Amino acid sequence: DAGVTQSPTHLIKTRGQQVTLRCSPKSGHDTVSWYQQALGQGPQFIFQYYEEEERQRGNFPDRFSGHQFPNYSSELNVNALLLGDSALYLCASSLASLAGLTYEQYFGPGTRLTVT
Amino acid sequence: AQKITQTQPGMFVQEKEAVTLDCTYDTSDQSYGLFWYKQPSSGEMIFLIYQGSYDEQNATEGRYSLNFQKARKSANLVISASQLGDSAMYFCAMREWGGIGGATNKLIFGTGTLLAVQP
């Protein structure tokens, strides 16, 4: 049973460029959340996708956008990269529950983005 | 707004001893969930333990237990019989209530505690 996978593992970009990060959820999961973790900080929620729609968003600018595909995999896109976007980007998957009772949320290994 | 506070940037513990990592939280919601995650140097967040706000008993998972004191808004993690492999960053997190039908998986994290287990 494959867990959450992310690609690429590492990425180096230049200021002003655009980047796309990818995430495949754990088998059976249908919800994907993205987090940004700056060095020495806890992860910050970017947004969550369910049924191919953005359902909730954290305090991130519109330069951060995403997409969820019919197979539940997801992409995170960041435009006009800034030095401050350098961070570990974590993807987490879970199974949606209308009752909100489930708490299982599994994280991938992350993509480390460096902006120079 | 919800907030998680971890006041211990770093902790040392001797192998085989118990250690408590502190976590306090702030929320006006009656329904919420509290989590602890372990993050080794590899970066992956590993789920350790969960406590629901309506759970009457403290959660336990193997060597991990959560000391939940609702009135004090604290959710401390206790690791018994520490092992060298326990050396890592530990994050306390709270699930915010909202989103689809009231359910969401948005987690609010603290700043973490770096635990070093000494032989």
mmCIF file of C-alpha atoms in Angstrom:
data_model
loop_
_atom_site.group_PDB
_atom_site.id
_atom_site.type_symbol
_atom_site.label_atom_id
_atom_site.label_comp_id
_atom_site.label_asym_id
_atom_site.label_seq_id
_atom_site.Cartn_x
_atom_site.Cartn_y
_atom_site.Cartn_z
ATOM 1 C CA ASP A 1 0.000 0.000 0.000
ATOM 2 C CA ALA A 2 1.778 3.097 -1.270
ATOM 3 C CA GLY A 3 1.789 6.073 1.010
ATOM 4 C CA VAL A 4 1.766 9.698 -0.046
ATOM 5 C CA THR A 5 4.335 10.413 -2.730
ATOM 6 C CA GLN A 6 5.682 13.755 -3.874
ATOM 7 C CA SER A 7 7.844 14.854 -6.758
ATOM 8 C CA PRO A 8 10.385 16.170 -7.255
ATOM 9 C CA THR A 9 12.375 15.681 -4.059
ATOM 10 C CA HIS A 10 14.442 18.800 -4.505
ATOM 11 C CA LEU A 11 14.127 21.772 -6.818
ATOM 12 C CA ILE A 12 16.162 24.903 -7.444
ATOM 13 C CA LYS A 13 14.538 27.856 -9.195
ATOM 14 C CA THR A 14 15.355 31.479 -9.890
ATOM 15 C CA ARG A 15 13.344 34.462 -8.671
ATOM 16 C CA GLY A 16 10.460 35.235 -11.004
ATOM 17 C CA GLN A 17 10.168 31.708 -12.359
ATOM 18 C CA GLN A 18 7.203 29.391 -11.965
ATOM 19 C CA VAL A 19 7.207 25.958 -10.338
ATOM 20 C CA THR A 20 4.881 22.959 -10.222
ATOM 21 C CA LEU A 21 4.986 20.406 -7.431
ATOM 22 C CA ARG A 22 3.137 17.094 -7.558
ATOM 23 C CA CYS A 23 1.481 14.860 -5.004
ATOM 24 C CA SER A 24 -0.154 11.434 -5.164
ATOM 25 C CA PRO A 25 -2.325 10.643 -2.145
ATOM 26 C CA LYS A 26 -2.342 7.455 -0.150
ATOM 27 C CA SER A 27 -4.464 4.738 -1.744
ATOM 28 C CA GLY A 28 -8.121 5.232 -0.828
ATOM 29 C CA HIS A 29 -7.741 8.891 0.126
ATOM 30 C CA ASP A 30 -9.627 11.599 -1.734
ATOM 31 C CA THR A 31 -8.557 14.840 -0.069
ATOM 32 C CA VAL A 32 -5.216 16.572 -0.519
ATOM 33 C CA SER A 33 -3.832 19.428 1.544
ATOM 34 C CA TRP A 34 -0.671 21.419 0.917
ATOM 35 C CA TYR A 35 1.578 22.983 3.546
ATOM 36 C CA GLN A 36 4.606 25.252 3.396
ATOM 37 C CA GLN A 37 7.288 24.753 6.030
ATOM 38 C CA ALA A 38 9.973 27.419 6.207
ATOM 39 C CA LEU A 39 13.237 26.540 7.886
ATOM 40 C CA GLY A 40 12.832 26.321 11.659
ATOM 41 C CA GLN A 41 9.061 26.789 11.544
ATOM 42 C CA GLY A 42 5.992 24.631 11.732
ATOM 43 C CA PRO A 43 4.054 23.883 8.544
ATOM 44 C CA GLN A 44 1.604 26.528 7.329
ATOM 45 C CA PHE A 45 -1.621 25.477 5.589
ATOM 46 C CA ILE A 46 -1.810 26.627 1.962
ATOM 47 C CA PHE A 47 -5.032 25.012 0.698
ATOM 48 C CA GLN A 48 -7.050 21.831 0.527
ATOM 49 C CA TYR A 49 -8.600 20.080 -2.470
ATOM 50 C CA TYR A 50 -11.557 17.738 -2.489
ATOM 51 C CA GLU A 51 -13.633 16.642 -5.489
ATOM 52 C CA GLU A 52 -11.299 18.627 -7.736
ATOM 53 C CA GLU A 53 -12.162 21.915 -6.045
ATOM 54 C CA GLU A 54 -10.305 24.147 -3.635
ATOM 55 C CA ARG A 55 -12.287 23.826 -0.414
ATOM 56 C CA GLN A 56 -10.284 25.854 2.040
ATOM 57 C CA ARG A 57 -7.393 28.254 1.768
ATOM 58 C CA GLY A 58 -4.841 29.622 4.168
ATOM 59 C CA ASN A 59 -3.277 33.066 4.148
ATOM 60 C CA PHE A 60 -1.302 32.730 0.934
ATOM 61 C CA PRO A 61 -1.333 35.057 -2.102
ATOM 62 C CA ASP A 62 -2.900 34.181 -5.430
ATOM 63 C CA ARG A 63 0.556 33.299 -6.746
ATOM 64 C CA PHE A 64 -0.112 29.961 -5.067
ATOM 65 C CA SER A 65 -2.625 27.892 -6.990
ATOM 66 C CA GLY A 66 -3.475 24.253 -7.242
ATOM 67 C CA HIS A 67 -5.332 21.569 -9.014
ATOM 68 C CA GLN A 68 -6.749 18.155 -8.219
ATOM 69 C CA PHE A 69 -7.197 15.518 -10.877
ATOM 70 C CA PRO A 70 -9.927 12.846 -11.157
ATOM 71 C CA ASN A 71 -7.504 10.256 -9.733
ATOM 72 C CA TYR A 72 -7.176 12.505 -6.623
ATOM 73 C CA SER A 73 -3.572 13.464 -7.318
ATOM 74 C CA SER A 74 -2.766 17.129 -6.974
ATOM 75 C CA GLU A 75 -0.435 19.863 -8.168
ATOM 76 C CA LEU A 76 0.761 22.989 -6.419
ATOM 77 C CA ASN A 77 1.788 25.866 -8.676
ATOM 78 C CA VAL A 78 3.700 28.906 -7.546
ATOM 79 C CA ASN A 79 4.152 31.837 -9.938
ATOM 80 C CA ALA A 80 6.624 34.721 -9.803
ATOM 81 C CA LEU A 81 8.819 33.005 -7.244
ATOM 82 C CA LEU A 82 10.288 35.047 -4.420
ATOM 83 C CA LEU A 83 13.278 34.242 -2.237
ATOM 84 C CA GLY A 84 10.834 33.837 0.643
ATOM 85 C CA ASP A 85 9.133 30.942 -1.130
ATOM 86 C CA SER A 86 12.134 28.763 -0.321
ATOM 87 C CA ALA A 87 10.747 26.055 1.943
ATOM 88 C CA LEU A 88 9.778 22.434 2.325
ATOM 89 C CA TYR A 89 6.393 21.871 0.700
ATOM 90 C CA LEU A 90 4.420 19.063 2.261
ATOM 91 C CA CYS A 91 1.423 17.295 0.847
ATOM 92 C CA ALA A 92 -1.023 15.488 3.118
ATOM 93 C CA SER A 93 -3.860 13.180 2.151
ATOM 94 C CA SER A 94 -6.957 12.057 3.982
ATOM 95 C CA LEU A 95 -10.414 10.605 3.464
ATOM 96 C CA ALA A 96 -13.229 13.123 3.588
ATOM 97 C CA SER A 97 -15.858 12.568 6.204
ATOM 98 C CA LEU A 98 -19.091 14.491 6.352
ATOM 99 C CA ALA A 99 -19.194 13.998 10.090
ATOM 100 C CA GLY A 100 -15.663 15.264 10.473
ATOM 101 C CA LEU A 101 -14.859 12.266 12.620
ATOM 102 C CA THR A 102 -11.885 10.971 10.732
ATOM 103 C CA TYR A 103 -8.538 12.350 11.732
ATOM 104 C CA GLU A 104 -6.186 10.264 9.691
ATOM 105 C CA GLN A 105 -3.959 12.522 7.667
ATOM 106 C CA TYR A 106 -0.782 11.196 6.137
ATOM 107 C CA PHE A 107 2.074 13.373 4.963
ATOM 108 C CA GLY A 108 4.435 12.843 2.088
ATOM 109 C CA PRO A 109 8.209 13.306 2.317
ATOM 110 C CA GLY A 110 7.988 16.814 0.906
ATOM 111 C CA THR A 111 9.609 18.787 -1.878
ATOM 112 C CA ARG A 112 12.406 21.104 -0.854
ATOM 113 C CA LEU A 113 12.263 24.229 -3.006
ATOM 114 C CA THR A 114 15.193 26.630 -3.118
ATOM 115 C CA VAL A 115 14.735 29.984 -4.835
ATOM 116 C CA THR A 116 17.927 31.838 -5.754
ATOM 117 C CA ALA B 1 -8.125 32.614 16.019
ATOM 118 C CA GLN B 2 -6.728 29.223 16.798
ATOM 119 C CA LYS B 3 -3.155 29.068 18.000
ATOM 120 C CA ILE B 4 -0.709 26.421 19.172
ATOM 121 C CA THR B 5 2.154 27.298 21.496
ATOM 122 C CA GLN B 6 5.191 25.128 22.122
ATOM 123 C CA THR B 7 7.498 26.889 24.544
ATOM 124 C CA GLN B 8 10.378 24.395 24.519
ATOM 125 C CA PRO B 9 12.627 24.975 21.495
ATOM 126 C CA GLY B 10 14.817 22.036 22.524
ATOM 127 C CA MET B 11 14.857 19.209 25.045
ATOM 128 C CA PHE B 12 17.414 16.639 26.155
ATOM 129 C CA VAL B 13 16.542 13.272 27.648
ATOM 130 C CA GLN B 14 18.575 10.241 28.635
ATOM 131 C CA GLU B 15 17.863 7.008 26.849
ATOM 132 C CA LYS B 16 15.189 4.885 28.618
ATOM 133 C CA GLU B 17 13.839 7.863 30.561
ATOM 134 C CA ALA B 18 10.460 9.527 30.058
ATOM 135 C CA VAL B 19 10.077 13.025 28.641
ATOM 136 C CA THR B 20 7.183 15.474 28.428
ATOM 137 C CA LEU B 21 6.831 17.919 25.555
ATOM 138 C CA ASP B 22 4.582 20.864 26.296
ATOM 139 C CA CYS B 23 1.768 22.181 24.136
ATOM 140 C CA THR B 24 -0.901 24.755 24.882
ATOM 141 C CA TYR B 25 -3.635 25.789 22.517
ATOM 142 C CA ASP B 26 -6.137 28.562 22.082
ATOM 143 C CA THR B 27 -9.514 28.186 20.450
ATOM 144 C CA SER B 28 -13.070 29.321 20.954
ATOM 145 C CA ASP B 29 -14.476 26.207 19.302
ATOM 146 C CA GLN B 30 -16.068 23.497 21.400
ATOM 147 C CA SER B 31 -15.147 20.794 18.917
ATOM 148 C CA TYR B 32 -11.542 20.385 17.863
ATOM 149 C CA GLY B 33 -8.821 17.802 17.520
ATOM 150 C CA LEU B 34 -5.260 17.835 18.777
ATOM 151 C CA PHE B 35 -2.371 16.009 17.159
ATOM 152 C CA TRP B 36 1.284 15.288 17.684
ATOM 153 C CA TYR B 37 3.605 14.673 14.777
ATOM 154 C CA LYS B 38 7.247 13.638 14.663
ATOM 155 C CA GLN B 39 9.500 15.035 11.963
ATOM 156 C CA PRO B 40 12.897 13.372 11.535
ATOM 157 C CA SER B 41 15.652 15.086 9.607
ATOM 158 C CA SER B 42 14.316 13.425 6.441
ATOM 159 C CA GLY B 43 11.376 15.858 6.559
ATOM 160 C CA GLU B 44 8.374 13.539 6.551
ATOM 161 C CA MET B 45 5.731 14.266 9.187
ATOM 162 C CA ILE B 46 4.872 11.095 11.100
ATOM 163 C CA PHE B 47 1.538 10.957 12.933
ATOM 164 C CA LEU B 48 1.933 9.915 16.571
ATOM 165 C CA ILE B 49 -1.278 10.467 18.484
ATOM 166 C CA TYR B 50 -4.685 12.190 18.377
ATOM 167 C CA GLN B 51 -7.015 13.560 21.042
ATOM 168 C CA GLY B 52 -10.548 14.742 20.335
ATOM 169 C CA SER B 53 -11.957 17.538 22.445
ATOM 170 C CA TYR B 54 -14.817 15.333 23.612
ATOM 171 C CA ASP B 55 -12.663 12.331 24.428
ATOM 172 C CA GLU B 56 -12.901 11.703 28.142
ATOM 173 C CA GLN B 57 -9.791 9.594 28.409
ATOM 174 C CA ASN B 58 -6.258 10.591 27.518
ATOM 175 C CA ALA B 59 -5.085 9.084 24.247
ATOM 176 C CA THR B 60 -2.328 6.492 24.270
ATOM 177 C CA GLU B 61 -0.398 4.874 21.422
ATOM 178 C CA GLY B 62 2.335 2.529 22.528
ATOM 179 C CA ARG B 63 5.064 4.597 24.219
ATOM 180 C CA TYR B 64 3.201 7.833 23.469
ATOM 181 C CA SER B 65 0.496 9.296 25.648
ATOM 182 C CA LEU B 66 -1.233 12.636 25.534
ATOM 183 C CA ASN B 67 -1.856 14.442 28.812
ATOM 184 C CA PHE B 68 -5.028 16.352 27.914
ATOM 185 C CA GLN B 69 -6.105 19.049 30.358
ATOM 186 C CA LYS B 70 -9.040 20.779 28.710
ATOM 187 C CA ALA B 71 -9.577 23.474 31.330
ATOM 188 C CA ARG B 72 -5.942 24.508 31.079
ATOM 189 C CA LYS B 73 -5.982 24.105 27.267
ATOM 190 C CA SER B 74 -2.903 21.942 27.321
ATOM 191 C CA ALA B 75 -2.098 18.769 25.396
ATOM 192 C CA ASN B 76 1.331 17.601 26.452
ATOM 193 C CA LEU B 77 3.008 14.612 24.824
ATOM 194 C CA VAL B 78 4.646 12.069 27.091
ATOM 195 C CA ILE B 79 7.178 9.673 25.605
ATOM 196 C CA SER B 80 8.055 6.810 27.897
ATOM 197 C CA ALA B 81 11.290 4.800 27.740
ATOM 198 C CA SER B 82 12.993 7.132 25.232
ATOM 199 C CA GLN B 83 15.001 5.588 22.447
ATOM 200 C CA LEU B 84 17.799 7.035 20.332
ATOM 201 C CA GLY B 85 15.451 6.897 17.337
ATOM 202 C CA ASP B 86 13.105 9.319 19.086
ATOM 203 C CA SER B 87 15.527 12.175 18.360
ATOM 204 C CA ALA B 88 13.585 14.477 16.038
ATOM 205 C CA MET B 89 11.401 17.584 15.842
ATOM 206 C CA TYR B 90 8.000 17.197 17.467
ATOM 207 C CA PHE B 91 5.037 19.303 16.454
ATOM 208 C CA CYS B 92 1.759 19.826 18.218
ATOM 209 C CA ALA B 93 -1.143 20.687 15.924
ATOM 210 C CA MET B 94 -4.842 21.465 16.112
ATOM 211 C CA ARG B 95 -7.486 20.730 13.540
ATOM 212 C CA GLU B 96 -9.645 23.700 12.774
ATOM 213 C CA TRP B 97 -13.379 23.144 12.494
ATOM 214 C CA GLY B 98 -14.871 24.421 9.259
ATOM 215 C CA GLY B 99 -14.912 23.701 5.535
ATOM 216 C CA ILE B 100 -17.179 21.107 3.965
ATOM 217 C CA GLY B 101 -20.101 20.335 6.284
ATOM 218 C CA GLY B 102 -18.006 21.459 9.221
ATOM 219 C CA ALA B 103 -15.267 18.960 8.509
ATOM 220 C CA THR B 104 -11.827 20.081 7.550
ATOM 221 C CA ASN B 105 -8.339 18.768 7.698
ATOM 222 C CA LYS B 106 -6.634 22.122 8.034
ATOM 223 C CA LEU B 107 -4.027 21.780 10.730
ATOM 224 C CA ILE B 108 -2.509 24.627 12.702
ATOM 225 C CA PHE B 109 0.972 23.777 13.899
ATOM 226 C CA GLY B 110 3.158 25.039 16.682
ATOM 227 C CA THR B 111 6.805 25.926 16.176
ATOM 228 C CA GLY B 112 8.022 22.554 17.352
ATOM 229 C CA THR B 113 10.362 21.102 19.960
ATOM 230 C CA LEU B 114 13.657 19.501 18.999
ATOM 231 C CA LEU B 115 14.191 16.411 21.132
ATOM 232 C CA ALA B 116 17.650 14.920 21.537
ATOM 233 C CA VAL B 117 17.937 11.514 23.189
ATOM 234 C CA GLN B 118 21.333 10.912 24.734
ATOM 235 C CA PRO B 119 22.814 7.423 25.255
#
